[in-house]
mmCIF file of C-alpha atoms and ligand atoms in Angstrom:
data_model
loop_
_atom_site.group_PDB
_atom_site.id
_atom_site.type_symbol
_atom_site.label_atom_id
_atom_site.label_comp_id
_atom_site.label_asym_id
_atom_site.label_seq_id
_atom_site.Cartn_x
_atom_site.Cartn_y
_atom_site.Cartn_z
ATOM 1 C CA UNK A 1 126.864 103.176 69.905
ATOM 2 C CA UNK A 2 129.779 100.965 70.950
ATOM 3 C CA UNK A 3 130.313 97.610 69.280
ATOM 4 C CA UNK A 4 131.364 94.228 70.596
ATOM 5 C CA UNK A 5 132.513 91.091 68.833
ATOM 6 C CA UNK A 6 130.048 88.263 69.276
ATOM 7 C CA UNK A 7 132.298 85.522 70.620
ATOM 8 C CA UNK A 8 134.279 83.718 67.924
ATOM 9 C CA UNK A 9 131.874 84.687 65.118
ATOM 10 C CA UNK A 10 133.837 87.785 64.020
ATOM 11 C CA UNK A 11 130.524 89.655 63.921
ATOM 12 C CA UNK A 12 130.960 93.164 65.306
ATOM 13 C CA UNK A 13 127.524 94.162 66.613
ATOM 14 C CA UNK A 14 126.119 97.137 68.517
ATOM 15 C CA UNK A 15 126.303 96.389 72.230
ATOM 16 C CA UNK A 16 122.580 97.147 72.534
ATOM 17 C CA UNK A 17 120.215 95.156 70.328
ATOM 18 C CA UNK A 18 116.491 95.418 69.664
ATOM 19 C CA UNK A 19 114.321 92.433 70.613
ATOM 20 C CA UNK A 20 110.895 92.215 69.004
ATOM 21 C CA UNK A 21 108.795 89.951 71.232
ATOM 22 C CA UNK A 22 107.182 92.869 73.089
ATOM 23 C CA UNK A 23 106.748 94.752 69.831
ATOM 24 C CA UNK A 24 104.862 91.805 68.352
ATOM 25 C CA UNK A 25 101.898 92.710 70.571
ATOM 26 C CA UNK A 26 101.638 89.127 71.844
ATOM 27 C CA UNK A 27 103.857 89.287 74.917
ATOM 28 C CA UNK A 28 102.662 92.314 76.845
ATOM 29 C CA UNK A 29 99.545 93.381 74.952
ATOM 30 C CA UNK A 30 98.736 95.253 71.785
ATOM 31 C CA UNK A 31 101.193 97.557 70.026
ATOM 32 C CA UNK A 32 99.955 99.869 67.257
ATOM 33 C CA UNK A 33 101.153 98.777 63.819
ATOM 34 C CA UNK A 34 102.741 102.170 63.101
ATOM 35 C CA UNK A 35 104.752 101.997 66.357
ATOM 36 C CA UNK A 36 106.515 98.822 65.188
ATOM 37 C CA UNK A 37 107.997 100.380 62.085
ATOM 38 C CA UNK A 38 108.834 103.656 63.831
ATOM 39 C CA UNK A 39 110.603 101.892 66.665
ATOM 40 C CA UNK A 40 112.703 99.736 64.343
ATOM 41 C CA UNK A 41 113.675 102.831 62.299
ATOM 42 C CA UNK A 42 114.476 104.740 65.497
ATOM 43 C CA UNK A 43 116.687 101.892 66.732
ATOM 44 C CA UNK A 44 118.592 101.979 63.478
ATOM 45 C CA UNK A 45 119.034 105.754 63.767
ATOM 46 C CA UNK A 46 120.391 105.359 67.290
ATOM 47 C CA UNK A 47 123.070 102.999 65.975
ATOM 48 C CA UNK A 48 121.539 99.643 66.876
ATOM 49 C CA UNK A 49 122.682 97.054 64.346
ATOM 50 C CA UNK A 50 121.418 93.810 65.914
ATOM 51 C CA UNK A 51 117.727 92.931 65.658
ATOM 52 C CA UNK A 52 116.444 89.854 67.475
ATOM 53 C CA UNK A 53 113.256 87.994 66.631
ATOM 54 C CA UNK A 54 111.694 84.524 66.219
ATOM 55 C CA UNK A 55 109.594 83.017 63.484
ATOM 56 C CA UNK A 56 106.796 82.452 66.012
ATOM 57 C CA UNK A 57 106.543 86.107 67.141
ATOM 58 C CA UNK A 58 103.149 87.205 65.793
ATOM 59 C CA UNK A 59 103.295 84.105 63.568
ATOM 60 C CA UNK A 60 106.068 85.488 61.367
ATOM 61 C CA UNK A 61 104.845 89.088 61.231
ATOM 62 C CA UNK A 62 107.843 90.469 63.129
ATOM 63 C CA UNK A 63 110.204 88.785 60.655
ATOM 64 C CA UNK A 64 108.145 90.261 57.824
ATOM 65 C CA UNK A 65 108.412 93.726 59.354
ATOM 66 C CA UNK A 66 112.175 93.406 59.775
ATOM 67 C CA UNK A 67 112.453 92.146 56.202
ATOM 68 C CA UNK A 68 110.427 95.068 54.920
ATOM 69 C CA UNK A 69 112.532 97.665 56.768
ATOM 70 C CA UNK A 70 115.963 96.064 56.924
ATOM 71 C CA UNK A 71 115.989 93.455 54.152
ATOM 72 C CA UNK A 72 118.460 95.420 52.041
ATOM 73 C CA UNK A 73 120.446 96.867 54.928
ATOM 74 C CA UNK A 74 123.811 95.114 54.889
ATOM 75 C CA UNK A 75 124.718 96.783 58.201
ATOM 76 C CA UNK A 76 121.763 95.219 60.047
ATOM 77 C CA UNK A 77 122.330 91.847 61.707
ATOM 78 C CA UNK A 78 119.277 89.664 62.197
ATOM 79 C CA UNK A 79 119.051 86.943 64.814
ATOM 80 C CA UNK A 80 116.042 84.660 64.586
ATOM 81 C CA UNK A 81 114.878 81.527 66.359
ATOM 82 C CA UNK A 82 113.129 78.323 65.340
ATOM 83 C CA UNK A 83 111.460 75.464 67.195
ATOM 84 C CA UNK A 84 107.928 76.613 67.984
ATOM 85 C CA UNK A 85 105.436 75.330 65.443
ATOM 86 C CA UNK A 86 102.332 77.546 65.455
ATOM 87 C CA UNK A 87 100.789 76.249 62.249
ATOM 88 C CA UNK A 88 98.004 74.601 64.286
ATOM 89 C CA UNK A 89 95.874 76.049 67.090
ATOM 90 C CA UNK A 90 98.119 74.611 69.785
ATOM 91 C CA UNK A 91 101.784 75.610 69.562
ATOM 92 C CA UNK A 92 104.223 72.716 69.871
ATOM 93 C CA UNK A 93 107.975 72.424 70.059
ATOM 94 C CA UNK A 94 109.632 70.869 67.009
ATOM 95 C CA UNK A 95 113.317 70.473 66.365
ATOM 96 C CA UNK A 96 113.446 67.758 63.683
ATOM 97 C CA UNK A 97 115.620 68.430 60.632
ATOM 98 C CA UNK A 98 112.755 68.714 58.118
ATOM 99 C CA UNK A 99 110.924 71.227 60.276
ATOM 100 C CA UNK A 100 114.016 73.351 60.957
ATOM 101 C CA UNK A 101 115.001 73.420 57.284
ATOM 102 C CA UNK A 102 111.534 74.497 56.253
ATOM 103 C CA UNK A 103 111.414 77.127 59.026
ATOM 104 C CA UNK A 104 114.778 78.541 57.927
ATOM 105 C CA UNK A 105 113.630 78.848 54.292
ATOM 106 C CA UNK A 106 110.436 80.594 55.382
ATOM 107 C CA UNK A 107 112.401 83.021 57.562
ATOM 108 C CA UNK A 108 114.773 83.815 54.686
ATOM 109 C CA UNK A 109 111.763 84.649 52.548
ATOM 110 C CA UNK A 110 110.098 86.837 55.203
ATOM 111 C CA UNK A 111 113.356 88.591 56.042
ATOM 112 C CA UNK A 112 114.042 89.159 52.318
ATOM 113 C CA UNK A 113 117.580 87.854 52.705
ATOM 114 C CA UNK A 114 119.757 85.122 51.232
ATOM 115 C CA UNK A 115 121.579 84.663 54.538
ATOM 116 C CA UNK A 116 120.509 85.082 58.168
ATOM 117 C CA UNK A 117 123.135 86.425 60.578
ATOM 118 C CA UNK A 118 122.406 84.039 63.455
ATOM 119 C CA UNK A 119 119.885 81.181 63.602
ATOM 120 C CA UNK A 120 119.049 79.867 67.081
ATOM 121 C CA UNK A 121 117.132 76.877 68.399
ATOM 122 C CA UNK A 122 114.325 78.388 70.476
ATOM 123 C CA UNK A 123 114.385 76.967 74.016
ATOM 124 C CA UNK A 124 115.181 73.311 73.328
ATOM 125 C CA UNK A 125 115.576 70.777 76.128
ATOM 126 C CA UNK A 126 118.912 69.199 77.040
ATOM 127 C CA UNK A 127 117.596 65.982 75.462
ATOM 128 C CA UNK A 128 116.961 67.767 72.176
ATOM 129 C CA UNK A 129 120.514 69.093 72.186
ATOM 130 C CA UNK A 130 121.965 65.700 73.103
ATOM 131 C CA UNK A 131 120.097 64.021 70.255
ATOM 132 C CA UNK A 132 122.232 66.238 67.954
ATOM 133 C CA UNK A 133 119.720 66.259 65.062
ATOM 134 C CA UNK A 134 118.793 69.909 65.676
ATOM 135 C CA UNK A 135 122.307 71.223 66.274
ATOM 136 C CA UNK A 136 123.683 69.301 63.269
ATOM 137 C CA UNK A 137 120.905 70.721 61.099
ATOM 138 C CA UNK A 138 121.809 74.302 62.022
ATOM 139 C CA UNK A 139 125.511 73.547 61.446
ATOM 140 C CA UNK A 140 124.562 72.151 58.005
ATOM 141 C CA UNK A 141 122.477 75.264 57.202
ATOM 142 C CA UNK A 142 125.550 77.340 58.008
ATOM 143 C CA UNK A 143 127.734 75.146 55.760
ATOM 144 C CA UNK A 144 125.160 75.632 52.968
ATOM 145 C CA UNK A 145 125.495 79.423 53.298
ATOM 146 C CA UNK A 146 122.055 80.136 54.774
ATOM 147 C CA UNK A 147 123.427 81.242 58.168
ATOM 148 C CA UNK A 148 126.514 83.154 59.196
ATOM 149 C CA UNK A 149 126.446 81.568 62.646
ATOM 150 C CA UNK A 150 124.212 79.291 64.680
ATOM 151 C CA UNK A 151 123.370 78.772 68.297
ATOM 152 C CA UNK A 152 120.790 78.118 70.972
ATOM 153 C CA UNK A 153 118.441 80.235 73.048
ATOM 154 C CA UNK A 154 118.791 78.432 76.368
ATOM 155 C CA UNK A 155 116.308 78.418 79.240
ATOM 156 C CA UNK A 156 118.948 77.477 81.821
ATOM 157 C CA UNK A 157 122.645 76.828 82.269
ATOM 158 C CA UNK A 158 122.338 73.075 81.646
ATOM 159 C CA UNK A 159 120.937 73.715 78.184
ATOM 160 C CA UNK A 160 123.528 76.434 77.591
ATOM 161 C CA UNK A 161 126.446 74.169 78.514
ATOM 162 C CA UNK A 162 125.087 71.299 76.479
ATOM 163 C CA UNK A 163 124.637 73.654 73.487
ATOM 164 C CA UNK A 164 128.197 74.934 73.797
ATOM 165 C CA UNK A 165 129.466 71.362 73.915
ATOM 166 C CA UNK A 166 127.494 70.642 70.735
ATOM 167 C CA UNK A 167 129.297 73.513 68.998
ATOM 168 C CA UNK A 168 126.897 76.475 69.385
ATOM 169 C CA UNK A 169 128.725 79.669 68.429
ATOM 170 C CA UNK A 170 126.120 81.872 70.119
ATOM 171 C CA UNK A 171 123.841 81.379 73.102
ATOM 172 C CA UNK A 172 120.984 83.583 74.225
ATOM 173 C CA UNK A 173 120.228 83.712 77.945
ATOM 174 C CA UNK A 174 117.961 85.587 80.328
ATOM 175 C CA UNK A 175 120.340 87.694 82.432
ATOM 176 C CA UNK A 176 119.741 90.452 84.955
ATOM 177 C CA UNK A 177 120.561 91.543 88.518
ATOM 178 C CA UNK A 178 118.149 88.931 89.913
ATOM 179 C CA UNK A 179 118.959 86.236 87.366
ATOM 180 C CA UNK A 180 122.691 85.761 87.202
ATOM 181 C CA UNK A 181 123.069 81.995 87.578
ATOM 182 C CA UNK A 182 122.439 80.827 83.989
ATOM 183 C CA UNK A 183 125.301 82.961 82.691
ATOM 184 C CA UNK A 184 127.595 82.575 85.695
ATOM 185 C CA UNK A 185 127.265 78.793 85.682
ATOM 186 C CA UNK A 186 128.087 78.666 81.959
ATOM 187 C CA UNK A 187 130.945 81.129 82.091
ATOM 188 C CA UNK A 188 133.842 78.673 82.121
ATOM 189 C CA UNK A 189 132.480 76.992 78.971
ATOM 190 C CA UNK A 190 131.710 80.348 77.361
ATOM 191 C CA UNK A 191 135.264 81.537 77.918
ATOM 192 C CA UNK A 192 136.877 78.300 76.826
ATOM 193 C CA UNK A 193 134.864 78.122 73.600
ATOM 194 C CA UNK A 194 134.650 81.872 72.938
ATOM 195 C CA UNK A 195 130.893 81.606 72.687
ATOM 196 C CA UNK A 196 128.956 84.738 71.782
ATOM 197 C CA UNK A 197 126.344 85.713 74.383
ATOM 198 C CA UNK A 198 123.062 87.538 73.812
ATOM 199 C CA UNK A 199 121.468 88.669 77.093
ATOM 200 C CA UNK A 200 117.710 89.181 77.173
ATOM 201 C CA UNK A 201 115.044 90.041 79.803
ATOM 202 C CA UNK A 202 117.533 92.457 81.333
ATOM 203 C CA UNK A 203 114.733 94.438 83.051
ATOM 204 C CA UNK A 204 113.103 91.243 84.345
ATOM 205 C CA UNK A 205 110.074 92.084 82.156
ATOM 206 C CA UNK A 206 110.005 95.675 83.404
ATOM 207 C CA UNK A 207 109.995 94.812 87.119
ATOM 208 C CA UNK A 208 113.559 96.050 87.700
ATOM 209 C CA UNK A 209 112.680 99.598 86.608
ATOM 210 C CA UNK A 210 111.250 100.041 90.108
ATOM 211 C CA UNK A 211 108.169 101.995 89.107
ATOM 212 C CA UNK A 212 105.467 99.410 89.826
ATOM 213 C CA UNK A 213 103.186 99.413 92.838
ATOM 214 C CA UNK A 214 103.507 96.132 94.822
ATOM 215 C CA UNK A 215 99.792 95.641 94.146
ATOM 216 C CA UNK A 216 100.050 95.900 90.380
ATOM 217 C CA UNK A 217 97.798 93.467 88.529
ATOM 218 C CA UNK A 218 98.502 92.261 85.011
ATOM 219 C CA UNK A 219 95.796 90.943 82.739
ATOM 220 C CA UNK A 220 95.984 88.408 79.919
ATOM 221 C CA UNK A 221 97.289 88.419 77.240
ATOM 222 C CA UNK A 222 100.153 90.140 79.105
ATOM 223 C CA UNK A 223 102.420 87.192 79.976
ATOM 224 C CA UNK A 224 103.147 88.797 83.350
ATOM 225 C CA UNK A 225 99.628 87.839 84.479
ATOM 226 C CA UNK A 226 100.954 84.258 84.741
ATOM 227 C CA UNK A 227 104.497 84.991 85.823
ATOM 228 C CA UNK A 228 104.219 85.976 89.494
ATOM 229 C CA UNK A 229 101.697 85.324 92.246
ATOM 230 C CA UNK A 230 100.708 88.546 94.082
ATOM 231 C CA UNK A 231 103.026 87.582 96.974
ATOM 232 C CA UNK A 232 105.915 86.784 94.671
ATOM 233 C CA UNK A 233 105.545 90.144 92.936
ATOM 234 C CA UNK A 234 105.520 91.971 96.288
ATOM 235 C CA UNK A 235 108.654 90.062 97.340
ATOM 236 C CA UNK A 236 110.448 90.890 94.091
ATOM 237 C CA UNK A 237 109.585 94.566 94.450
ATOM 238 C CA UNK A 238 110.836 94.621 98.067
ATOM 239 C CA UNK A 239 114.095 93.036 96.919
ATOM 240 C CA UNK A 240 114.793 96.078 94.763
ATOM 241 C CA UNK A 241 116.034 97.737 97.961
ATOM 242 C CA UNK A 242 119.246 95.776 97.424
ATOM 243 C CA UNK A 243 119.724 97.466 94.055
ATOM 244 C CA UNK A 244 118.668 101.039 94.910
ATOM 245 C CA UNK A 245 122.046 102.133 96.351
ATOM 246 C CA UNK A 246 123.449 101.816 92.810
ATOM 247 C CA UNK A 247 121.481 104.942 91.927
ATOM 248 C CA UNK A 248 123.828 107.864 92.551
ATOM 249 C CA UNK A 249 125.959 110.281 90.549
ATOM 250 C CA UNK A 250 125.517 109.792 86.813
ATOM 251 C CA UNK A 251 123.316 106.712 87.429
ATOM 252 C CA UNK A 252 120.001 108.471 87.845
ATOM 253 C CA UNK A 253 117.498 105.610 87.830
ATOM 254 C CA UNK A 254 117.124 101.938 88.696
ATOM 255 C CA UNK A 255 116.543 101.300 84.993
ATOM 256 C CA UNK A 256 119.963 102.768 84.255
ATOM 257 C CA UNK A 257 121.596 100.776 87.069
ATOM 258 C CA UNK A 258 120.212 97.382 86.047
ATOM 259 C CA UNK A 259 120.978 97.953 82.377
ATOM 260 C CA UNK A 260 124.532 98.972 83.189
ATOM 261 C CA UNK A 261 124.854 95.848 85.329
ATOM 262 C CA UNK A 262 124.378 93.728 82.190
ATOM 263 C CA UNK A 263 126.535 95.930 79.964
ATOM 264 C CA UNK A 264 129.285 95.761 82.539
ATOM 265 C CA UNK A 265 129.679 92.036 81.906
ATOM 266 C CA UNK A 266 132.345 91.803 79.215
ATOM 267 C CA UNK A 267 131.166 88.312 78.243
ATOM 268 C CA UNK A 268 127.823 89.655 77.053
ATOM 269 C CA UNK A 269 128.202 90.412 73.340
ATOM 270 C CA UNK A 270 124.843 92.107 72.934
ATOM 271 C CA UNK A 271 122.270 93.301 75.455
ATOM 272 C CA UNK A 272 118.840 92.750 73.916
ATOM 273 C CA UNK A 273 116.366 95.483 74.814
ATOM 274 C CA UNK A 274 112.594 95.016 74.748
ATOM 275 C CA UNK A 275 111.056 98.493 74.464
ATOM 276 C CA UNK A 276 107.457 98.725 73.279
ATOM 277 C CA UNK A 277 107.557 102.353 72.203
ATOM 278 C CA UNK A 278 110.033 104.985 71.078
ATOM 279 C CA UNK A 279 110.113 106.726 74.445
ATOM 280 C CA UNK A 280 111.198 103.532 76.221
ATOM 281 C CA UNK A 281 113.879 102.903 73.609
ATOM 282 C CA UNK A 282 115.243 106.440 73.939
ATOM 283 C CA UNK A 283 115.342 106.165 77.742
ATOM 284 C CA UNK A 284 117.206 102.874 77.615
ATOM 285 C CA UNK A 285 119.795 104.040 75.092
ATOM 286 C CA UNK A 286 120.308 107.342 76.919
ATOM 287 C CA UNK A 287 120.677 105.711 80.336
ATOM 288 C CA UNK A 288 122.890 102.822 79.268
ATOM 289 C CA UNK A 289 126.105 104.784 79.703
ATOM 290 C CA UNK A 290 128.783 105.498 77.151
ATOM 291 C CA UNK A 291 131.693 103.212 77.949
ATOM 292 C CA UNK A 292 133.040 100.776 80.518
ATOM 293 C CA UNK A 293 133.102 100.628 83.426
ATOM 294 C CA UNK A 294 129.343 100.965 83.337
ATOM 295 C CA UNK A 295 129.277 100.379 87.083
ATOM 296 C CA UNK A 296 132.262 101.029 89.348
ATOM 297 C CA UNK A 297 133.756 97.856 90.837
ATOM 298 C CA UNK A 298 133.163 98.911 94.501
ATOM 299 C CA UNK A 299 129.452 99.370 93.749
ATOM 300 C CA UNK A 300 129.317 95.895 92.171
ATOM 301 C CA UNK A 301 131.016 94.298 95.164
ATOM 302 C CA UNK A 302 128.633 96.087 97.531
ATOM 303 C CA UNK A 303 125.648 94.909 95.440
ATOM 304 C CA UNK A 304 126.859 91.306 95.592
ATOM 305 C CA UNK A 305 127.188 91.550 99.371
ATOM 306 C CA UNK A 306 123.729 93.068 99.789
ATOM 307 C CA UNK A 307 122.152 90.353 97.620
ATOM 308 C CA UNK A 308 123.928 87.701 99.700
ATOM 309 C CA UNK A 309 123.051 89.336 103.025
ATOM 310 C CA UNK A 310 119.390 89.445 102.058
ATOM 311 C CA UNK A 311 119.540 85.820 100.920
ATOM 312 C CA UNK A 312 118.502 86.742 97.398
ATOM 313 C CA UNK A 313 119.324 83.781 95.189
ATOM 314 C CA UNK A 314 120.357 85.042 91.796
HETATM 315 N N1 NAP B 1 114.106 82.848 74.472
HETATM 316 C C1 NAP B 1 114.597 83.980 74.069
HETATM 317 O O1 NAP B 1 115.521 83.996 73.310
HETATM 318 C C2 NAP B 1 113.993 85.265 74.568
HETATM 319 C C3 NAP B 1 113.198 85.264 75.726
HETATM 320 C C4 NAP B 1 112.693 86.473 76.182
HETATM 321 C C5 NAP B 1 112.942 87.635 75.467
HETATM 322 N N2 NAP B 1 113.712 87.597 74.336
HETATM 323 C C6 NAP B 1 113.942 88.841 73.545
HETATM 324 O O2 NAP B 1 114.403 89.885 74.386
HETATM 325 C C7 NAP B 1 113.547 91.016 74.292
HETATM 326 C C8 NAP B 1 113.429 91.687 75.657
HETATM 327 O O3 NAP B 1 113.106 90.739 76.661
HETATM 328 P P1 NAP B 1 111.800 90.686 77.567
HETATM 329 O O4 NAP B 1 110.640 91.295 76.881
HETATM 330 O O5 NAP B 1 111.695 89.279 78.046
HETATM 331 O O6 NAP B 1 112.154 91.497 78.876
HETATM 332 P P2 NAP B 1 112.648 92.930 79.334
HETATM 333 O O7 NAP B 1 113.461 93.604 78.303
HETATM 334 O O8 NAP B 1 113.243 92.655 80.655
HETATM 335 O O9 NAP B 1 111.257 93.688 79.584
HETATM 336 C C9 NAP B 1 110.512 94.293 78.585
HETATM 337 C C10 NAP B 1 109.470 95.165 79.262
HETATM 338 O O10 NAP B 1 110.133 96.140 80.053
HETATM 339 C C11 NAP B 1 109.395 97.331 80.078
HETATM 340 N N3 NAP B 1 110.275 98.414 79.588
HETATM 341 C C12 NAP B 1 111.017 98.463 78.472
HETATM 342 N N4 NAP B 1 111.653 99.634 78.369
HETATM 343 C C13 NAP B 1 111.284 100.354 79.456
HETATM 344 C C14 NAP B 1 111.596 101.645 79.920
HETATM 345 N N5 NAP B 1 112.409 102.455 79.249
HETATM 346 N N6 NAP B 1 111.048 102.057 81.091
HETATM 347 C C15 NAP B 1 110.215 101.252 81.800
HETATM 348 N N7 NAP B 1 109.861 100.012 81.391
HETATM 349 C C16 NAP B 1 110.404 99.577 80.237
HETATM 350 C C17 NAP B 1 108.235 97.169 79.128
HETATM 351 O O11 NAP B 1 107.100 96.867 79.949
HETATM 352 P P3 NAP B 1 105.667 97.560 79.681
HETATM 353 O O12 NAP B 1 105.160 96.838 78.509
HETATM 354 O O13 NAP B 1 104.920 97.315 80.968
HETATM 355 O O14 NAP B 1 105.925 99.014 79.425
HETATM 356 C C18 NAP B 1 108.619 95.976 78.281
HETATM 357 O O15 NAP B 1 107.518 95.254 77.834
HETATM 358 C C19 NAP B 1 112.218 90.469 73.775
HETATM 359 O O16 NAP B 1 111.528 91.450 73.019
HETATM 360 C C20 NAP B 1 112.639 89.303 72.918
HETATM 361 O O17 NAP B 1 112.856 89.721 71.589
HETATM 362 C C21 NAP B 1 114.244 86.430 73.887
#
C-alpha cells in the first residue's frame, strides 16, 4: 500500500483509508457484528493505516470497535468527527466549546487512546466556522496534546475555504467523477496552505460502480432511499456512459476507473473507502492500481470533454 503525506501534518498515511459509516449499519442497512471486526482486521492486513469514523456513527459503537481492535496499534491513524449530538431522540448539531471538549474526551476513552490523530468538525456551517469558537477549541485540544492535527469535514467548497482560512490542517470532502467542484474550487487555498485532504463518497454511494438497474429502489433505513428521486437516479445511471470509455486495458471495471480518478489527484492525501464487507474491500484495494498515473492523462482529458459535452455539471 502506497503512502501519502497528509498536507502539512507530517502524517504519512496509506493512500486508501477505511471509513466506518457504512459499517456502522446505520447508513445503508444492517451489518453483522462479526463483519465489522473482520473487515477492520482485513483492512489492517492489506496495509490500510487510516481509519475514519465519527462519534455519532452507531452512537459511539464504531469508535468503540476501533478502540478495541486498534487502540494499542501505534501504526493505525484514527480520524474522528464531532458536532452531532445524539444524546436525545432528535440529533442536533452542536459546536460549542463545552460540547466539543466533552465529545473529544469521550472519543479518547472509546478509542482507548491518549491522543487522536485527527479531530474534525462534522459538517459545520460557514457561520459556525466564522464564529471561531469551534475551530479555536480544536486548535486548543491540539495544543493540549489530545490531537495530532485538527480540521473540518466540509459539505461544500465555501465551508472548506472558510475552514482553511481558520487554520484547518485537514479537510474532508465528498469527491468523485460526478462531484468535483468542492475540491476544485478549494484547490488554490489547499495548495497555498498545504492542507491535507481526505476524499470520501468516491463511489457516489455505490452508484458509480455501474451495476445498478435504473429502476433500483432503496428502502429506509438505507440513506439512498432519500437521496435520489426515481428520475434523478435514472439520469445519474445514464450519465455513466461518459465514464465507461475509461474501462479498457488494465482498468477492468467502472469501479476501478472511478476509484483511480480520485487516487490520480495528487492533492488527495487519503481516499476513504466505504466497503460493507470483506469482498467489497478486497475488490477496491485490488482494483485501485499500484502507482501513479492511475489514469493516463489523455483518458482524463477525454473524460473532461465528454462530461462537458453532455452538460454534466460536476
Ligand atoms: N462528512 C463526512 O466526513 C463523510 C460523509 C460521508 C462519508 N464519509 C466516510 O466515507 C466512507 C465512505 O463514504 P460513503 O459511504 O458516503 O460512500 P461510498 O464509498 O461512495 O459508497 C459506499 C457504498 O458503495 C458500495 N460499495 C462499496 N464497495 C463496493 C464494491 N467493491 N463494489 C460495489 N459496491 C461497493 C456499498 O453499497 P452497498 O451497501 O449497496 O453494497 C457501500 O455502502 C463512509 O463510510 C464514511 O466513513 C464521511
